[in-house]
Amino acid sequence: MSRIVYVNGEYLPEEEAKVSVFDRGFLFADGVYEVTSVLGGKLLDFEGHARRLRRSLDELDMPTPEAMDDLLEIHRELVARNSIVDGMVYLQITRGAPADRDFAFPGAEVPPTLVLFTQSKPGLAESPAAERGIRVISIPDIRWGRRDIKTVQLLYPSMGKMMAKAAGADDAWMIEDGAVTEGTSNNAYIVKGGKIITRNLGTEILHGITRAAVLRFAREAQMEVEERPFTLAEAQEADEAFITSASTFVMPVVAIDDATLGDGTPGPVARRLREIYLDESRKTAI
Ligand code: PDD
């Protein structure tokens, strides 16, 4: 049975789903996206992702698809039609497909393109990587200046993952002006003396939905949180480190470049936060 995807109001087998070659997402990376994880057939933090999506559209003056109010229903329908137990729903909106390639934005007559699809990842929350911890390398952050908008300009993050792979690591942390911004597709944290330190919000990083939830749970559990930039050297001397994202939840980091953190296994704070995040998010999943 082929996967059913959603394109501009229709549920179609993936082989029949088509987007124009003039689509601005394809030609200009003129699009925004969201990834929402699914555990036990339910969506985690759907409202947070929907809110950030609206903000991304507003920041880019991108038109809102007619189906904007039906997004929850479309997500649920795709999860059901594709029998997703654990996995994710990917959503992308682009500025649509005008008649020709033109740098200037098209007029209101061109409707945005809305695409959603699912990816099945059985056992997503029981990842062996979370038991082991991941290794990251550091790379310069050469992305554009509005990283708070979740655009589909993902070439450099893809290159970062390839650089990590070539170095025998799992991911890369990006460095700007001496400080860590974030991971290629996740937010970055260190733990020192029991305190959780992560980059403060701004245009330099994506405002992670998992980040917001994890920091809230950490504070509720009386853990100390400091939101500020931290350097690579500080990270390499930390007791532990971890990343967060919709697809990895809370994932321990055990090495940064040549520096091994602690005893090279996932630290207690990262482990505890992963457990709390998964428990609490499952409770409120819809
Ligand atoms: N990435 N920072 C960047 C650059 C990201 O691409 C992501 C998410 C995050 C974490 O955000 P959230 O907690 O809302 O998932 C931070 C998604 C998962 C992706 O591109 O697949």
Coordinates of C-alpha atoms and ligand atoms in Angstrom, one line a residue:
M1 CA 0.0 0.0 0.0
S2 CA 1.5 3.3 -1.0
R3 CA 1.7 6.3 1.4
I4 CA -1.1 8.8 1.3
V5 CA 0.1 12.4 1.2
Y6 CA -1.8 15.7 1.2
V7 CA -1.4 18.3 -1.5
N8 CA -3.5 21.4 -1.8
G9 CA -6.7 20.0 -0.5
E10 CA -6.4 16.4 -1.8
Y11 CA -5.3 13.1 -0.2
L12 CA -3.3 11.2 -2.9
P13 CA -1.1 8.2 -3.2
E14 CA 2.4 9.6 -3.2
E15 CA 3.1 8.6 -6.8
E16 CA 0.2 10.8 -7.9
A17 CA 1.1 13.8 -5.8
K18 CA 2.5 16.6 -7.9
V19 CA 3.9 20.1 -7.4
S20 CA 4.7 22.6 -10.3
V21 CA 8.3 23.0 -11.5
F22 CA 7.6 26.8 -11.0
D23 CA 6.8 26.3 -7.3
R24 CA 8.8 28.9 -5.4
G25 CA 9.7 26.4 -2.8
F26 CA 11.6 24.5 -5.5
L27 CA 13.1 27.5 -7.2
F28 CA 13.8 29.9 -4.3
A29 CA 13.5 27.8 -1.1
D30 CA 10.6 30.3 -0.6
G31 CA 8.8 28.1 1.9
V32 CA 8.4 27.2 5.6
Y33 CA 7.9 23.9 7.3
E34 CA 7.1 22.1 10.6
V35 CA 7.8 18.6 11.8
T36 CA 5.5 17.3 14.5
S37 CA 6.3 13.9 16.1
V38 CA 3.7 11.2 16.6
L39 CA 3.9 8.7 19.5
G40 CA 1.2 6.1 20.0
G41 CA -0.7 7.5 17.1
K42 CA -1.0 11.0 18.8
L43 CA 0.6 14.3 17.9
L44 CA 3.1 15.9 20.3
D45 CA 2.8 19.6 21.0
F46 CA 0.6 20.3 17.9
E47 CA -0.5 23.7 19.1
G48 CA 3.2 24.9 19.6
H49 CA 4.0 23.8 16.0
A50 CA 0.9 25.5 14.6
R51 CA 1.7 28.7 16.4
R52 CA 5.3 28.8 15.2
L53 CA 4.1 28.1 11.6
R54 CA 1.8 31.1 11.7
R55 CA 4.7 33.2 12.9
S56 CA 6.9 32.0 10.1
L57 CA 4.3 32.9 7.6
D58 CA 3.8 36.3 9.1
E59 CA 7.5 37.1 9.2
L60 CA 7.8 36.3 5.5
D61 CA 4.5 37.9 4.4
M62 CA 3.6 34.6 3.0
P63 CA -0.1 34.0 2.2
T64 CA -2.0 31.6 4.5
P65 CA -3.4 28.5 2.9
E66 CA -7.2 28.2 2.9
A67 CA -6.9 25.0 4.9
M68 CA -5.0 26.7 7.8
D69 CA -7.9 26.1 10.2
D70 CA -8.1 22.4 9.3
L71 CA -4.4 21.6 10.0
L72 CA -5.1 19.5 13.0
E73 CA -7.7 17.5 11.1
I74 CA -5.3 17.0 8.2
H75 CA -2.5 15.8 10.5
R76 CA -4.9 13.3 12.2
E77 CA -6.3 12.1 8.9
L78 CA -2.8 11.4 7.5
V79 CA -1.7 9.6 10.7
A80 CA -4.9 7.5 10.4
R81 CA -4.7 6.8 6.7
N82 CA -1.0 5.8 6.9
S83 CA -1.5 3.8 10.2
I84 CA 1.3 5.8 11.9
V85 CA 1.9 4.6 15.4
D86 CA 5.3 6.3 16.0
G87 CA 6.8 8.7 13.5
M88 CA 6.3 12.2 12.3
V89 CA 4.1 14.5 10.1
Y90 CA 6.0 16.9 7.9
L91 CA 4.2 20.1 6.7
Q92 CA 5.5 22.6 4.1
I93 CA 3.9 25.8 2.8
T94 CA 5.5 27.7 -0.1
R95 CA 4.6 30.9 -1.8
G96 CA 3.0 28.9 -4.6
A97 CA 3.7 28.5 -8.3
P98 CA 3.5 31.7 -10.5
A99 CA 3.5 31.4 -14.3
D100 CA 7.3 32.1 -14.6
R101 CA 10.4 32.3 -12.6
D102 CA 10.6 35.8 -11.1
F103 CA 12.5 36.9 -8.0
A104 CA 9.7 39.3 -7.0
F105 CA 6.9 37.8 -5.0
P106 CA 3.8 36.9 -7.0
G107 CA 0.5 38.7 -6.4
A108 CA -2.4 37.5 -4.3
E109 CA -3.8 35.6 -7.3
V110 CA -1.2 32.9 -6.7
P111 CA -2.3 30.6 -3.9
P112 CA 0.3 29.1 -1.5
T113 CA 1.2 25.4 -1.9
L114 CA 0.4 23.2 1.1
V115 CA 2.0 19.8 1.3
L116 CA 2.0 17.3 4.2
F117 CA 3.3 13.7 4.5
T118 CA 4.1 11.2 7.2
Q119 CA 7.2 9.2 8.0
S120 CA 6.8 6.0 10.0
K121 CA 9.5 5.4 12.7
P122 CA 8.4 2.5 14.8
G123 CA 10.0 2.7 18.3
L124 CA 11.0 6.4 17.8
A125 CA 11.2 7.0 21.5
E126 CA 13.3 3.9 22.2
S127 CA 16.3 5.1 20.3
P128 CA 19.6 3.2 20.8
A129 CA 21.4 6.5 20.2
A130 CA 19.7 7.9 23.4
E131 CA 21.3 5.1 25.4
R132 CA 24.7 5.6 23.9
G133 CA 24.7 9.4 23.4
I134 CA 25.8 11.1 20.2
R135 CA 29.0 12.7 19.1
V136 CA 29.1 16.2 17.6
I137 CA 31.7 18.2 15.7
S138 CA 31.8 22.0 15.6
I139 CA 31.4 23.9 12.3
P140 CA 31.1 27.6 11.5
D141 CA 27.6 28.9 11.4
I142 CA 27.3 30.5 7.9
R143 CA 23.5 30.5 7.7
W144 CA 21.4 33.6 7.0
G145 CA 20.4 35.9 9.8
R146 CA 16.8 34.9 10.4
R147 CA 17.1 31.4 11.8
D148 CA 14.1 32.1 14.0
I149 CA 12.0 31.5 10.8
K150 CA 11.6 27.8 10.0
T151 CA 12.4 28.0 6.3
V152 CA 13.2 25.2 3.9
Q153 CA 16.7 26.6 3.3
L154 CA 18.4 23.5 4.6
L155 CA 21.4 23.1 2.4
Y156 CA 24.0 24.2 5.0
P157 CA 22.4 22.0 7.7
S158 CA 22.6 19.1 5.2
M159 CA 26.2 19.9 4.6
G160 CA 26.8 20.0 8.3
K161 CA 25.4 16.5 8.7
M162 CA 27.7 15.3 5.9
M163 CA 30.7 17.0 7.5
A164 CA 29.8 15.2 10.8
K165 CA 29.4 11.9 9.0
A166 CA 32.8 12.3 7.3
A167 CA 34.4 12.9 10.7
G168 CA 32.8 9.8 12.1
A169 CA 30.4 11.9 14.3
D170 CA 26.6 12.1 14.4
D171 CA 25.8 15.8 14.1
A172 CA 27.4 19.2 14.1
W173 CA 27.0 22.2 16.4
M174 CA 27.4 25.6 14.7
I175 CA 29.6 28.4 16.0
E176 CA 29.2 32.1 15.5
D177 CA 31.4 34.8 17.1
G178 CA 32.9 32.1 19.3
A179 CA 29.6 30.9 20.7
V180 CA 27.5 27.9 19.9
T181 CA 24.2 28.8 18.2
E182 CA 22.5 25.4 17.7
G183 CA 22.8 22.0 16.1
T184 CA 22.1 21.5 12.4
S185 CA 18.4 20.5 13.2
N186 CA 18.2 20.9 16.9
N187 CA 18.8 23.2 19.9
A188 CA 22.0 22.8 21.9
Y189 CA 22.5 22.6 25.7
I190 CA 25.3 22.1 28.2
V191 CA 25.1 21.2 31.9
K192 CA 27.6 22.6 34.4
G193 CA 27.4 22.1 38.2
G194 CA 23.8 20.9 37.7
K195 CA 22.8 24.1 35.8
I196 CA 21.3 23.8 32.3
I197 CA 22.7 26.4 29.9
T198 CA 21.3 27.0 26.5
R199 CA 21.4 29.9 24.0
N200 CA 18.8 32.6 24.6
L201 CA 16.1 33.2 22.0
G202 CA 16.8 35.7 19.2
T203 CA 17.1 35.7 15.4
E204 CA 20.3 33.5 15.7
I205 CA 18.5 30.3 16.5
L206 CA 15.2 28.5 15.8
H207 CA 12.8 28.8 18.7
G208 CA 12.4 25.1 19.3
I209 CA 9.1 23.8 20.4
T210 CA 10.8 21.0 22.2
R211 CA 13.1 23.5 23.8
A212 CA 10.2 25.5 25.2
A213 CA 8.7 22.4 26.7
V214 CA 11.9 21.0 28.1
L215 CA 12.9 24.3 29.8
R216 CA 9.4 24.5 31.3
F217 CA 9.6 20.9 32.7
A218 CA 13.2 21.5 34.0
R219 CA 12.0 24.6 35.9
E220 CA 9.0 22.8 37.2
A221 CA 11.4 20.1 38.5
Q222 CA 13.4 22.8 40.3
M223 CA 16.4 22.5 38.0
E224 CA 18.3 25.7 37.4
V225 CA 18.2 27.0 33.8
E226 CA 20.3 29.8 32.3
E227 CA 19.5 31.1 28.8
R228 CA 22.7 32.7 27.4
P229 CA 25.4 32.1 24.7
F230 CA 28.1 29.6 25.6
T231 CA 31.5 29.0 24.0
L232 CA 32.8 25.9 22.4
A233 CA 35.5 25.7 25.1
E234 CA 32.9 26.0 27.8
A235 CA 30.9 23.2 26.2
Q236 CA 33.9 20.9 25.9
E237 CA 34.5 21.4 29.7
A238 CA 30.9 20.8 30.6
D239 CA 29.7 17.9 32.8
E240 CA 27.2 16.9 30.1
A241 CA 25.5 18.1 27.0
F242 CA 22.4 17.4 25.0
I243 CA 20.2 18.4 22.1
T244 CA 16.4 18.8 21.6
S245 CA 14.1 18.6 18.6
A246 CA 10.8 17.1 17.6
S247 CA 12.5 14.1 16.0
T248 CA 15.1 13.4 18.8
F249 CA 13.2 14.7 21.9
V250 CA 16.1 15.0 24.4
M251 CA 19.3 13.4 23.1
P252 CA 22.5 13.2 25.2
V253 CA 25.7 14.4 23.6
V254 CA 28.8 12.6 24.9
A255 CA 31.6 14.2 22.8
I256 CA 32.3 17.5 21.2
D257 CA 35.1 17.4 18.6
D258 CA 38.0 15.7 20.4
A259 CA 36.6 16.3 23.9
T260 CA 34.8 13.5 25.7
L261 CA 32.2 14.8 28.3
G262 CA 32.2 13.2 31.7
D263 CA 32.8 9.5 31.4
G264 CA 31.6 9.4 27.8
T265 CA 28.1 8.1 28.6
P266 CA 24.8 10.0 28.8
G267 CA 24.6 12.2 31.9
P268 CA 21.9 12.1 34.6
V269 CA 20.4 15.5 33.7
A270 CA 19.9 14.6 30.0
R271 CA 18.5 11.2 30.9
R272 CA 16.1 12.6 33.5
L273 CA 14.9 15.4 31.1
R274 CA 14.4 12.9 28.3
E275 CA 12.2 10.8 30.6
I276 CA 10.2 13.7 31.9
Y277 CA 9.8 15.1 28.4
L278 CA 8.5 11.8 27.0
D279 CA 6.2 11.2 29.9
E280 CA 4.7 14.7 30.0
S281 CA 4.4 15.0 26.2
R282 CA 2.6 11.7 25.9
K283 CA 0.1 12.8 28.5
T284 CA -0.9 15.9 26.5
A285 CA -0.5 14.4 23.0
I286 CA -3.7 14.7 20.9
Ligands
PDD1 N1 14.4 20.6 13.1 N2 17.0 24.2 15.4 C1 16.9 23.9 14.1 C2 17.9 24.5 13.2 C3 16.0 23.0 13.7 O1 15.9 22.6 12.4 C4 15.1 22.3 14.6 C5 14.1 21.4 14.2 C6 15.2 22.7 16.0 C7 14.3 22.1 17.1 O2 13.0 22.6 16.9 P1 11.8 21.7 17.4 O3 12.1 21.4 18.9 O4 10.6 22.6 17.3 O5 11.7 20.5 16.6 C8 16.2 23.7 16.3 C9 13.4 19.6 12.6 C10 13.1 18.5 13.6 C11 13.8 19.2 11.2 O6 14.3 20.0 10.5 O7 13.6 18.0 10.9

